[in-house]
């Protein structure tokens, strides 16, 4: 047996497109393809994977990662040849499986770009090459599989093609729940173009519903001819005792069905047998297979009419490619070309998350679609650069999810601002949730200069869950799920400013403390898997974060007041209680309880004015005293110049981290460090100690760098399920990209460019090291203990990576709506000519920004010495370039900025 090497990733253009040879020699690979109208799915190198609209509407059988090598019911395209041989154009046949890792293995290659995937394979013995291109048009809910077969042999070849796409056609829940019974609901019709499956109904615990959707697989040859005959069911296709790897219909040329046939109650296949075709040497034939679901037959007819013409398929492919390429409108230029292409993927990933939510790719085999609260806000970060038009509306609408007690709705429906009450009244409070909105809003305001958003009036969410999840009572609910206010003996929906929402969120969080006067962990914080310390657990990590937020909020209020010339704002009178004095745990608990009591039902209807300068002073003093408290109580002194901050208290009220002379017993977590740095709690000197400690206890270069924690060697049931995970997996000590990137971001933010670069760069190196990471380009959610990239594509890490590269590394950021540039690029990031560049949109204008560093100086040692905008010199502000908004507004659409550092 000859073991064929696994390939390597090679980029083939400047928009992230790449190729990789022998992709099927790597396990767990999959690639996302989706449109903007709801259809999404993934394809593996051998065209496995699934396709769906939502949880209830799976066209292809739902797959989790293990199914990628277990399942045989992939999208297939068979070729029966005149000599009786059979070859699968997608590489999924018993022979091809058998020939794997031998010198008879097909030559294969995947080449792909945003939302399109081409699997190419050829086989000498068969004398054929097949190219299968898969994509979903941007605006039409159909997956198109375009298959081109070429005769590579010196003789004419007769082929009979058979496309075989098993149709699942029902809810993902039916994979285990009544799979067989639900197949009895299927009504299968053969029409001239292909197979339709319209189940009579769907049923689950929600009840019985008549079904109106039709699932379909249609096909045409390049002349628009329909298939000659069909295999509409699994039984007909695989034959008695057959399998999807050796379907008897194909191998034994079994008789097939004709259009007009109707079959009821069986598992379905879109089996399309095309007319015999003779290919002269070098000649090609192209087939189109359409896979989808529609609400009515007209939709299917329209799609079938359109794509029957192969030219329309080609046009659609070009449009789709261009559409997604243009969406990614941030480009980087550094000395490392592969990095610049990697960044294209980083920029694309947040768009994938917008489309897929946190479900619907094989690793993401949980959730029923939709995104969580935290993701909603973080995804806005990158959209602010790429799709800024919609972000203001999104932010305003998202604040409508906040409850008057500072918590928020956790079920987020489709569309803007659609928050849904949990009918089961399951209250879970993630204590970090109130942290993110301010972060996103700050970035938005800096980018746009739109301080007025702070006084935008937004309603509050209301359901039966009150007292920050501690009390559930239906009497507090109303039909609209909105906070009401009593007004002239009537009830009205209450609306308050966004600033008021922020105050409530951050102050209620601040007062909800545990025994150590640290914010309670509640159901969990950012780390969803710290979910077993609800009673006594405390998140010091997010206490640092909220201390930072209080400071930022104070600054924001001052700026807003100065800029908009506003001295006071009106807030609901109930809020006054949140500005009372409370210092100890007992005082804070009492204060919060009193406040929550006043907002459990309708508000009283009075508003009071608060002075903004006083408010800012108050917030600052809270931030300062909290910071001091945390600094004194939570610092852990290590040996040899190391030190770090404790991140948590467990349910047994013990600090979770510790230093021990025996390194095995030392416990360190990354999260606390990130927020102590980001929240300005750690001093510069402490940051130096933290980075030393992180390098010593958490850093492992070969698997992406900074791990989330050391090995606790303990299943800590007083902390969370994360300790049930094997060490090195997911939230237990993996290199969890999201937190590792935020570590980088925090370090850059405090002027530690070299250290920040190390965090980002190791992640990049590990991601792109295909031999170990086994993933296509992009950043995965995490790297396992052996360096495999897990949960690729859908991760908040991408938003943060992009944000950090733009605003910190290149230092291109909005500053009250002006464009400020202050790079922190390392010398090694400049190309041979001493240049680095970034192109992006700002304030609706395009900017190509070049940073010149002729003397190859290191970050921290250079300052901007000269700058030009469209060829004319422009003044500097203390080593920083700031282009005022008034100037930007007068610029044309395309602009060039050159900045020289010395
Ligand atoms: C995921 C979730 C995120 C959560 C994190 C840690 O991270 O999306 O909300 O905070 O796990 O539990 P992501 O995959 O976005 O990096």
CSV table of C-alpha atoms and ligand atoms in Angstrom, one decimal, residues 353 358 374-375 526-529 731 736 738 781 794-797, ligand 1:
chain,number,residue,atom,x,y,z
A,353,UNK,CA,-22.1,33.6,11.1
A,358,UNK,CA,-24.3,29.2,15.6
A,374,UNK,CA,-23.6,37.8,23.0
A,375,UNK,CA,-23.0,36.8,19.4
A,526,UNK,CA,-18.6,34.3,28.4
A,527,UNK,CA,-17.5,30.7,29.0
A,528,UNK,CA,-20.9,28.9,28.6
A,529,UNK,CA,-19.4,25.8,30.2
A,731,UNK,CA,-13.7,25.4,26.9
A,736,UNK,CA,-9.9,28.9,22.2
A,738,UNK,CA,-12.0,33.8,20.6
A,781,UNK,CA,-13.3,28.1,17.2
A,794,UNK,CA,-18.6,30.0,13.0
A,795,UNK,CA,-16.7,31.8,15.7
A,796,UNK,CA,-16.7,35.2,17.3
A,797,UNK,CA,-12.9,35.0,17.1
B,1,LIG,C1,-18.7,30.2,21.4
B,1,LIG,C2,-19.9,31.0,21.5
B,1,LIG,C3,-19.7,32.2,22.4
B,1,LIG,C4,-19.2,31.7,23.8
B,1,LIG,C5,-18.0,30.8,23.6
B,1,LIG,C6,-17.4,30.2,24.9
B,1,LIG,O1,-17.6,31.0,21.0
B,1,LIG,O2,-20.4,31.5,20.3
B,1,LIG,O3,-20.9,32.9,22.6
B,1,LIG,O4,-18.9,32.8,24.6
B,1,LIG,O5,-18.3,29.8,22.7
B,1,LIG,O6,-18.3,29.4,25.5
B,1,LIG,P1,-17.2,31.2,19.4
B,1,LIG,O7,-17.5,30.0,18.7
B,1,LIG,O8,-18.1,32.3,19.0
B,1,LIG,O9,-15.8,31.6,19.4
